[in-house]
Short mmCIF file of C-alpha atoms and ligand atoms in Angstrom, two decimals:
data_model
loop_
_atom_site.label_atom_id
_atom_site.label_comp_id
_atom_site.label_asym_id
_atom_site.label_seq_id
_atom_site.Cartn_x
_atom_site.Cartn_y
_atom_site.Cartn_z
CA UNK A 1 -16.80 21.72 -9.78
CA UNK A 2 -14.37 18.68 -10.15
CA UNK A 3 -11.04 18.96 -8.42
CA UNK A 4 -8.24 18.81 -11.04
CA UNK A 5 -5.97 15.51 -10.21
CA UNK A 6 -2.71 14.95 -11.30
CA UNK A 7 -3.06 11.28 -13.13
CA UNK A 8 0.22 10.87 -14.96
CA UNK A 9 3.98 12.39 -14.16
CA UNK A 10 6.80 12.02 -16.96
CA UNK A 11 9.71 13.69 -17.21
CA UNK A 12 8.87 17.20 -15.48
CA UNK A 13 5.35 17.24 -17.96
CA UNK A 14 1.97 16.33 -15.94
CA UNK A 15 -1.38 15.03 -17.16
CA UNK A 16 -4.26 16.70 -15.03
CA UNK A 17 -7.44 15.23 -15.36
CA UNK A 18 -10.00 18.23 -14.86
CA UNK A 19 -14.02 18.63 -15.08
CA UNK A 20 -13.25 19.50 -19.11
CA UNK A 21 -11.08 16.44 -19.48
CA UNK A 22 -7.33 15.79 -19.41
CA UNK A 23 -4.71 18.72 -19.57
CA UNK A 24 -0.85 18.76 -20.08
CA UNK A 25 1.03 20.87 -17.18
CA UNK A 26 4.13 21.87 -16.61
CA UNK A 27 4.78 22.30 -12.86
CA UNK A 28 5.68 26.17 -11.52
CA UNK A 29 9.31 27.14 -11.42
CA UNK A 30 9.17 27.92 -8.06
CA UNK A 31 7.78 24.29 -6.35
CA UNK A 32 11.45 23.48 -7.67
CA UNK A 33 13.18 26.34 -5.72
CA UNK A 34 11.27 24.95 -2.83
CA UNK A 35 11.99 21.30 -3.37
CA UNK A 36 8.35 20.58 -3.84
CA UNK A 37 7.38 17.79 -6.31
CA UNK A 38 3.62 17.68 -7.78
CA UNK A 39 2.80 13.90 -7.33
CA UNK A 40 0.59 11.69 -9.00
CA UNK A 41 -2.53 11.89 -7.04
CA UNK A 42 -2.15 15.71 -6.38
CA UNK A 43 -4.75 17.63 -6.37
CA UNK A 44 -4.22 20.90 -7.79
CA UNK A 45 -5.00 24.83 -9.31
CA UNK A 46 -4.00 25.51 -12.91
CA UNK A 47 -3.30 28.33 -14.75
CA UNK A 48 -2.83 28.15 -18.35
CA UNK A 49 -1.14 24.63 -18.52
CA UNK A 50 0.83 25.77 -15.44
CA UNK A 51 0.38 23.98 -12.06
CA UNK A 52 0.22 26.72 -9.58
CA UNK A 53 -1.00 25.33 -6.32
CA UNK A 54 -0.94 21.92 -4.72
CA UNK A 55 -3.65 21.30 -2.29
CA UNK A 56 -2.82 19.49 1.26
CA UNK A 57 -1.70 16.02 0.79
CA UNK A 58 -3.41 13.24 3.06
CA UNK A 59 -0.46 11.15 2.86
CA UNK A 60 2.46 10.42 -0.38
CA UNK A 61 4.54 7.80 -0.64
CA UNK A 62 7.92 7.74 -1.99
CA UNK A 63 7.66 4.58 -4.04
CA UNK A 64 6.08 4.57 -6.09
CA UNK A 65 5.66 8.82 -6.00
CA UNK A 66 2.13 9.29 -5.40
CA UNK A 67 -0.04 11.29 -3.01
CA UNK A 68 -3.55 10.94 -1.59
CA UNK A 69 -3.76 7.34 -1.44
CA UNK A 70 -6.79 5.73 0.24
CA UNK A 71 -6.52 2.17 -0.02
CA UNK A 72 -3.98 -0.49 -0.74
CA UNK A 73 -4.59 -3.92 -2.23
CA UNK A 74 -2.15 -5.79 -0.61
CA UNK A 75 -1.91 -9.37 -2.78
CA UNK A 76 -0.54 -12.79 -1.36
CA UNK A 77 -0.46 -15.57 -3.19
CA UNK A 78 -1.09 -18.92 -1.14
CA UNK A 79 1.50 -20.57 -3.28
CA UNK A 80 3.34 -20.17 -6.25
CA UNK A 81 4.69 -17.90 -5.15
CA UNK A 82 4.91 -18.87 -1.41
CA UNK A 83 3.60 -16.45 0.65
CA UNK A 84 6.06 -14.33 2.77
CA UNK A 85 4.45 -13.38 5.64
CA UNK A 86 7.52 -10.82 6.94
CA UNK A 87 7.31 -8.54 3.89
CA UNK A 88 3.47 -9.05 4.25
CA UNK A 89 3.86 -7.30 7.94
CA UNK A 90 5.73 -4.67 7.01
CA UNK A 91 3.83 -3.49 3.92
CA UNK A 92 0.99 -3.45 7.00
CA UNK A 93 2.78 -1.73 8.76
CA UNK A 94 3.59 0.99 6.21
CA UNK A 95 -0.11 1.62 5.30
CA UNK A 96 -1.25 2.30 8.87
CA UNK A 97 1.94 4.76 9.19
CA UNK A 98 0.72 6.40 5.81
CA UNK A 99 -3.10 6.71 7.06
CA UNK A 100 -3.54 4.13 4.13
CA UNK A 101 -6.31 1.43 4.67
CA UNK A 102 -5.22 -1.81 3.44
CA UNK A 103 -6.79 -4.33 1.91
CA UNK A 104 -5.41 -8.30 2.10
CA UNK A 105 -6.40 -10.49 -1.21
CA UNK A 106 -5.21 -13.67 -0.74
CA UNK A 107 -5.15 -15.38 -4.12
CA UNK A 108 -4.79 -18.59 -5.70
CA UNK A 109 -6.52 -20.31 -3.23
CA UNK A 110 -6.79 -23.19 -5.46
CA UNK A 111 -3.01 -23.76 -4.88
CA UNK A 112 -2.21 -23.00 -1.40
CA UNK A 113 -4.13 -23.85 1.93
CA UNK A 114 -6.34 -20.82 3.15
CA UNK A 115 -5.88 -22.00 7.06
CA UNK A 116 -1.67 -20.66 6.86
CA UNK A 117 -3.19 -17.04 6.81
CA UNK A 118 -6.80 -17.09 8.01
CA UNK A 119 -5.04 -18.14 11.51
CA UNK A 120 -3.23 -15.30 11.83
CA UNK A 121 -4.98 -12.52 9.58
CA UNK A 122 -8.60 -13.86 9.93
CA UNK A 123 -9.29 -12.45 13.66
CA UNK A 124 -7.23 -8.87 12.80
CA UNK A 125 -9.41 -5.82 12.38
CA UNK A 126 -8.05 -5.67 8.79
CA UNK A 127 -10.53 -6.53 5.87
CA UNK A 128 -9.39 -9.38 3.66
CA UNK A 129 -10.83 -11.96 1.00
CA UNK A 130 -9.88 -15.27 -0.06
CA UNK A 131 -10.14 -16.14 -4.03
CA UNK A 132 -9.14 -17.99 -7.09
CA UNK A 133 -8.69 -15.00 -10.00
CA UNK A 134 -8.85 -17.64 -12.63
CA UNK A 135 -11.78 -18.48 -11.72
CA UNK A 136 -13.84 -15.17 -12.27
CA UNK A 137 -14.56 -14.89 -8.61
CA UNK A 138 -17.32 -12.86 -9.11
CA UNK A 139 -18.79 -12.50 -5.37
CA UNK A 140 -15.43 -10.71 -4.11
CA UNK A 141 -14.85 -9.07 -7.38
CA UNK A 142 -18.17 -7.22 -6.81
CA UNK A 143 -16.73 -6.61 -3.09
CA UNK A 144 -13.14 -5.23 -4.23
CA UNK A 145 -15.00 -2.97 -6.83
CA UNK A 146 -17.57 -1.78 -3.78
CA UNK A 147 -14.06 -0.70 -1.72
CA UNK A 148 -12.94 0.74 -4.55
CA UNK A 149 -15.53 2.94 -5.37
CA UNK A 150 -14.80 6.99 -4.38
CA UNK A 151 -11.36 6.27 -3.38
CA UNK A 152 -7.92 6.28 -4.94
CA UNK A 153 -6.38 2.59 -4.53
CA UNK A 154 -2.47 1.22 -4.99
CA UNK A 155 -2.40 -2.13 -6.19
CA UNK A 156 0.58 -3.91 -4.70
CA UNK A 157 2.08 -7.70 -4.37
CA UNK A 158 4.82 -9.24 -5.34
CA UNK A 159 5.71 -10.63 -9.43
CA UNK A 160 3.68 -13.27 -10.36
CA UNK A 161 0.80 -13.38 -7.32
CA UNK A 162 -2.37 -12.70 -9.83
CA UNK A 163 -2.47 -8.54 -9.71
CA UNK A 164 -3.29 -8.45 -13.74
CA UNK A 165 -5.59 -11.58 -13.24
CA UNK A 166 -7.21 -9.68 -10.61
CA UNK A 167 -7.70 -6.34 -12.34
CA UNK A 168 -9.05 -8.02 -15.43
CA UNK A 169 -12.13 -9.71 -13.24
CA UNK A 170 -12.80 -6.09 -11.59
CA UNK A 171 -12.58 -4.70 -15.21
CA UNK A 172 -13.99 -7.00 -18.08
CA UNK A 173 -12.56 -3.97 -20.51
CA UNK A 174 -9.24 -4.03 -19.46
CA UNK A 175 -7.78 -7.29 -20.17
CA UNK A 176 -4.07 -7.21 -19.34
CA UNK A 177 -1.69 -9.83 -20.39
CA UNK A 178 -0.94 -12.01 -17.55
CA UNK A 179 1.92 -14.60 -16.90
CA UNK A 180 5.33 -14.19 -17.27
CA UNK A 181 5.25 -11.54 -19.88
CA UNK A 182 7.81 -8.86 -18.08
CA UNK A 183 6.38 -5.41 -16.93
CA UNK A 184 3.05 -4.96 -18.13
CA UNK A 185 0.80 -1.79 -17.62
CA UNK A 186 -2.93 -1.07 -17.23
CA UNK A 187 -2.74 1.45 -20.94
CA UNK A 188 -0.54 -1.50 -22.44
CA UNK A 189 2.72 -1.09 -23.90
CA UNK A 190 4.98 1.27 -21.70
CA UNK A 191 8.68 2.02 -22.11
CA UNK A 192 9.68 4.30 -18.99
CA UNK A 193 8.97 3.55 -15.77
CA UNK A 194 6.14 6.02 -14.15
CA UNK A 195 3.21 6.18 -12.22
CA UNK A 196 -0.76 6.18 -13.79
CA UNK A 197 -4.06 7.05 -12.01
CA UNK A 198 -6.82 5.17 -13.91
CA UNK A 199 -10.39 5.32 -13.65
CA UNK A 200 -12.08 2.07 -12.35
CA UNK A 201 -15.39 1.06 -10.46
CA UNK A 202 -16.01 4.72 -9.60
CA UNK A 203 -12.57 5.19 -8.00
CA UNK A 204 -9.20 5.32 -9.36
CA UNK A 205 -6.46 2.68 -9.40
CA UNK A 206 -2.63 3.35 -9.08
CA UNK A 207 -1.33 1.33 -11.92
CA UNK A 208 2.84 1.53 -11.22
CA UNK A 209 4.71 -0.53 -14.50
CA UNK A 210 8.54 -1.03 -12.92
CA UNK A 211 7.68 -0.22 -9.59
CA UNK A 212 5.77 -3.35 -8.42
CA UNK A 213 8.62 -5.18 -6.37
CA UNK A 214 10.54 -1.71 -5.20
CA UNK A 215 7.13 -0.82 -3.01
CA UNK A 216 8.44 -4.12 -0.89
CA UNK A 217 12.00 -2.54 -0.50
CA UNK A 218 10.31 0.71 0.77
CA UNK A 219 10.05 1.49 4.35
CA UNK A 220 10.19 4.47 5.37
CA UNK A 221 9.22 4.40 9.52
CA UNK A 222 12.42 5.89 11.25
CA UNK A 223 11.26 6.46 14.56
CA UNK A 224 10.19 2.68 16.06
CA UNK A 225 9.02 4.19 18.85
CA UNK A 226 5.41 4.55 16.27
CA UNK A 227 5.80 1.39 14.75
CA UNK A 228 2.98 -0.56 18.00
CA UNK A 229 0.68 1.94 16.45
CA UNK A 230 1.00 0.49 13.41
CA UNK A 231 -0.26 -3.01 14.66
CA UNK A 232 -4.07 -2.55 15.04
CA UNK A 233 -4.24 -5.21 17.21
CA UNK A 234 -1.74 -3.67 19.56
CA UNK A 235 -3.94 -0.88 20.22
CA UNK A 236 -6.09 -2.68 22.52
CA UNK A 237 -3.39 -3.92 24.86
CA UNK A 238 -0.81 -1.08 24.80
CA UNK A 239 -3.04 0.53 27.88
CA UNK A 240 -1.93 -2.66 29.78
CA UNK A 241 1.69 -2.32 30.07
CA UNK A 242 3.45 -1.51 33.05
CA UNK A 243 5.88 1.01 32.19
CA UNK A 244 4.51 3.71 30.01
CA UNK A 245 7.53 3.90 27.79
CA UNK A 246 7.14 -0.31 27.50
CA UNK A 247 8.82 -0.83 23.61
CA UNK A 248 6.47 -4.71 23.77
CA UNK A 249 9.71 -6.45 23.14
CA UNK A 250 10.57 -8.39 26.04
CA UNK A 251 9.36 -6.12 29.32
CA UNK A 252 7.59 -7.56 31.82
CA UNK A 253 3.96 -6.59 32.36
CA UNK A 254 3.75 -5.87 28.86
CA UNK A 255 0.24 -5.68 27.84
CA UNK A 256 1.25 -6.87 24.40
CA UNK A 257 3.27 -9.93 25.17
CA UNK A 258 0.59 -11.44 27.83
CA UNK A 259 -2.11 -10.62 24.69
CA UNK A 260 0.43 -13.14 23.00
CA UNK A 261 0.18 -15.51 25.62
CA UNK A 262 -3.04 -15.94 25.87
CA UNK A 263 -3.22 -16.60 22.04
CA UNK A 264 -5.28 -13.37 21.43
CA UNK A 265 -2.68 -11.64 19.03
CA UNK A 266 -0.75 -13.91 16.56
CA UNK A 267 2.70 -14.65 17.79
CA UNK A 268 4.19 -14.57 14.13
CA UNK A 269 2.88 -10.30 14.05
CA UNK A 270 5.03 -10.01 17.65
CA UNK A 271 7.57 -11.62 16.59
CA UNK A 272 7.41 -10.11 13.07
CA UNK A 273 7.22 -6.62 15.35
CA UNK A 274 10.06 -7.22 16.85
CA UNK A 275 12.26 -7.76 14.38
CA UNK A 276 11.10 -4.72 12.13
CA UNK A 277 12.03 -2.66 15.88
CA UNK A 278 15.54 -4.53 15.60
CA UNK A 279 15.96 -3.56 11.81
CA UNK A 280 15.12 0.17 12.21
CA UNK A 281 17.43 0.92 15.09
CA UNK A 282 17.76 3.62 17.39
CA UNK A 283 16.88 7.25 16.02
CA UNK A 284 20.02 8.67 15.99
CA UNK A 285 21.06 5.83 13.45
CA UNK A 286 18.60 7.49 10.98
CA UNK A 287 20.22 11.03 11.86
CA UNK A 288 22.52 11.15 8.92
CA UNK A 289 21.07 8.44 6.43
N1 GTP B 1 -3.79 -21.40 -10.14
C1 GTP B 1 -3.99 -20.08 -10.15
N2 GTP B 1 -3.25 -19.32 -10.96
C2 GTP B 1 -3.47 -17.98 -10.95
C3 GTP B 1 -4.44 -17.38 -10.12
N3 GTP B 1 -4.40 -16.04 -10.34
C4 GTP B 1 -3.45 -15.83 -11.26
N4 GTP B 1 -2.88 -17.00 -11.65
C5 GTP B 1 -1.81 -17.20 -12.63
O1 GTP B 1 -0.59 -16.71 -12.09
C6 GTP B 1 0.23 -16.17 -13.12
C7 GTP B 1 0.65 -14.75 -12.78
O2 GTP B 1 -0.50 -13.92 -12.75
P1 GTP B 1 -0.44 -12.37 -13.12
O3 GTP B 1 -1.82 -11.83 -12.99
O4 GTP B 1 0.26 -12.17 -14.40
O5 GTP B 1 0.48 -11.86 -11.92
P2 GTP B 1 0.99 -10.36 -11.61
O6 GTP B 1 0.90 -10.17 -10.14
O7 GTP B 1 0.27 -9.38 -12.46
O8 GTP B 1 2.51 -10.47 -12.03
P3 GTP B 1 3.55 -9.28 -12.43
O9 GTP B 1 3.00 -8.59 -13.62
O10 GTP B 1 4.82 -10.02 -12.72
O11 GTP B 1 3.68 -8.38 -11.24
C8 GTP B 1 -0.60 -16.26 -14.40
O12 GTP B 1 -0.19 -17.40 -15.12
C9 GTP B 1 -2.02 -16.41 -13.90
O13 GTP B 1 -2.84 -17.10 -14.81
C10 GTP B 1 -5.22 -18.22 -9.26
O14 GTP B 1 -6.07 -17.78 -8.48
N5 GTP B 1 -4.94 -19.55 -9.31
ZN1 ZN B 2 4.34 -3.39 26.32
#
């Protein structure tokens, strides 16, 4: 039997997508005594258009409010707009904290010069393709749809780097507006700002109208002392440190730093470390907030 998904959230009233087809749900009284919010991406047990249990969450994010993601498409443009590689780390670094698998699509390659990021992202265990949307790229579309296939993917990136353009080559049926046209949505015309699960390439595809540039104000990692583990190419090196409790920021015998020196890991993702460390502060900082 099909799991029963949460797919939409508005205003207190879900959509649950079950083996019979789509429900409406309220959510039980007492998830609110509780402080418990059903998410989009829940899955869950109904009971006559009542959601009555939410199953263990892998993961949920705050913003956008979803649970159980898999996979996020994390798209850079090469130009227009510039790339900024800072936010780019930290959205990085967010997935690996969530248990999220990301994805980098660099886009508009026809604009910008491919070598900027291949330098630095090209030799990182993180998967990532190089394309011109306009173009109907149809070799990595075919490769985006194979990743997303079985999974539940978040599409994020900032205004204007190609996400629409990119959607409408994985999905020949959807065709979104793209340019400068405001918010748009995957179902079309939307007033309220909400989350969407749709179906697409045999997985499902967060589609988040009004939420697209908050995701880059989001982080969420309090405790720095987790934020190496969020480099993957740390992992390697964090053995090699001298003192156990090294932080990688300017210790000597730091496994991480001499990995920098000998050009292995990119100094722009140490330095780019260090200054997320800086901006989260000490615990107790986060004690009240
Ligand atoms: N030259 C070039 N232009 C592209 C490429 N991909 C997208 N564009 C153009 O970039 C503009 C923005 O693309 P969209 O797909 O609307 O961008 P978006 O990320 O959905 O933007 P928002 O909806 O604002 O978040 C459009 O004019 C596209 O035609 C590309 O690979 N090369
Ligand atoms: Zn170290």
């Amino acid at each position: 039997m099909m799991k029963k998904i949460i797919i939409k959230g508005v205003g207190g009233l879900y959509t649950v997508k079950t083996g019979e087809g789509n429900i409406e749900c309220r959510a039980r009284g007492v998830f609110r005594n509780e402080n418990i919010t059903p998410l989009v991406g829940d899955y869950v047990e109904t009971e006559n258009g009542v959601i009555t249990k939410i199953l263990p969450r892998k993961n949920s994010l705050i913003r956008p409010p979803c649970a159980n993601i898999d996979k996020m498409f994390l798209v850079v443009a090469l130009n227009n707009p510039l790339p900024n590689l800072y936010t780019l780390d930290k959205m990085l670094a967010i997935t690996y904290y969530h248990n999220i698998e990301p994805i980098l699509i660099f886009n508009k390659a026809d604009l910008g010069d491919e070598l900027c990021v291949e330098n630095i992202y090209g030799n990182l265990p993180i998967k990532h393709f190089t394309l011109c949307a306009t173009n109907d790229n149809l070799n990595v579309a075919e490769k985006l749809r194979d990743l997303i296939n079985g999974n539940t993917v978040v599409l994020s990136g900032l205004s204007g780097v190609g996400k629409s353009t990119l959607m409408n080559i994985l999905d020949k049926n959807l065709s979104l507006q793209t340019g400068c046209v405001g918010e748009k949505s995957l179902r079309g015309k939307h007033t309220t700002r909400h989350v969407e699960l749709f179906d697409l390439a045999g997985g499902r595809v967060l589609d988040t109208p009004g939420f697209s540039n908050l995701l880059f104000e989001y982080f969420d990692i309090k405790d720095r002392s987790l934020l190496a583990g969020c480099f993957p190419e740390f992992t390697e090196y964090m053995g090699n440190c001298r003192f156990s409790d090294c932080a990688h920021i300017k210790e000597p015998g730091c496994g991480i730093i001499n990995a920098v020196k000998d050009g292995i890991i990119p100094k722009s993702r140490h330095d780019h470390y260090r200054q997320m460390y800086d901006e989260i502060g000490p615990l107790e900082e986060w004690k009240d907030k």
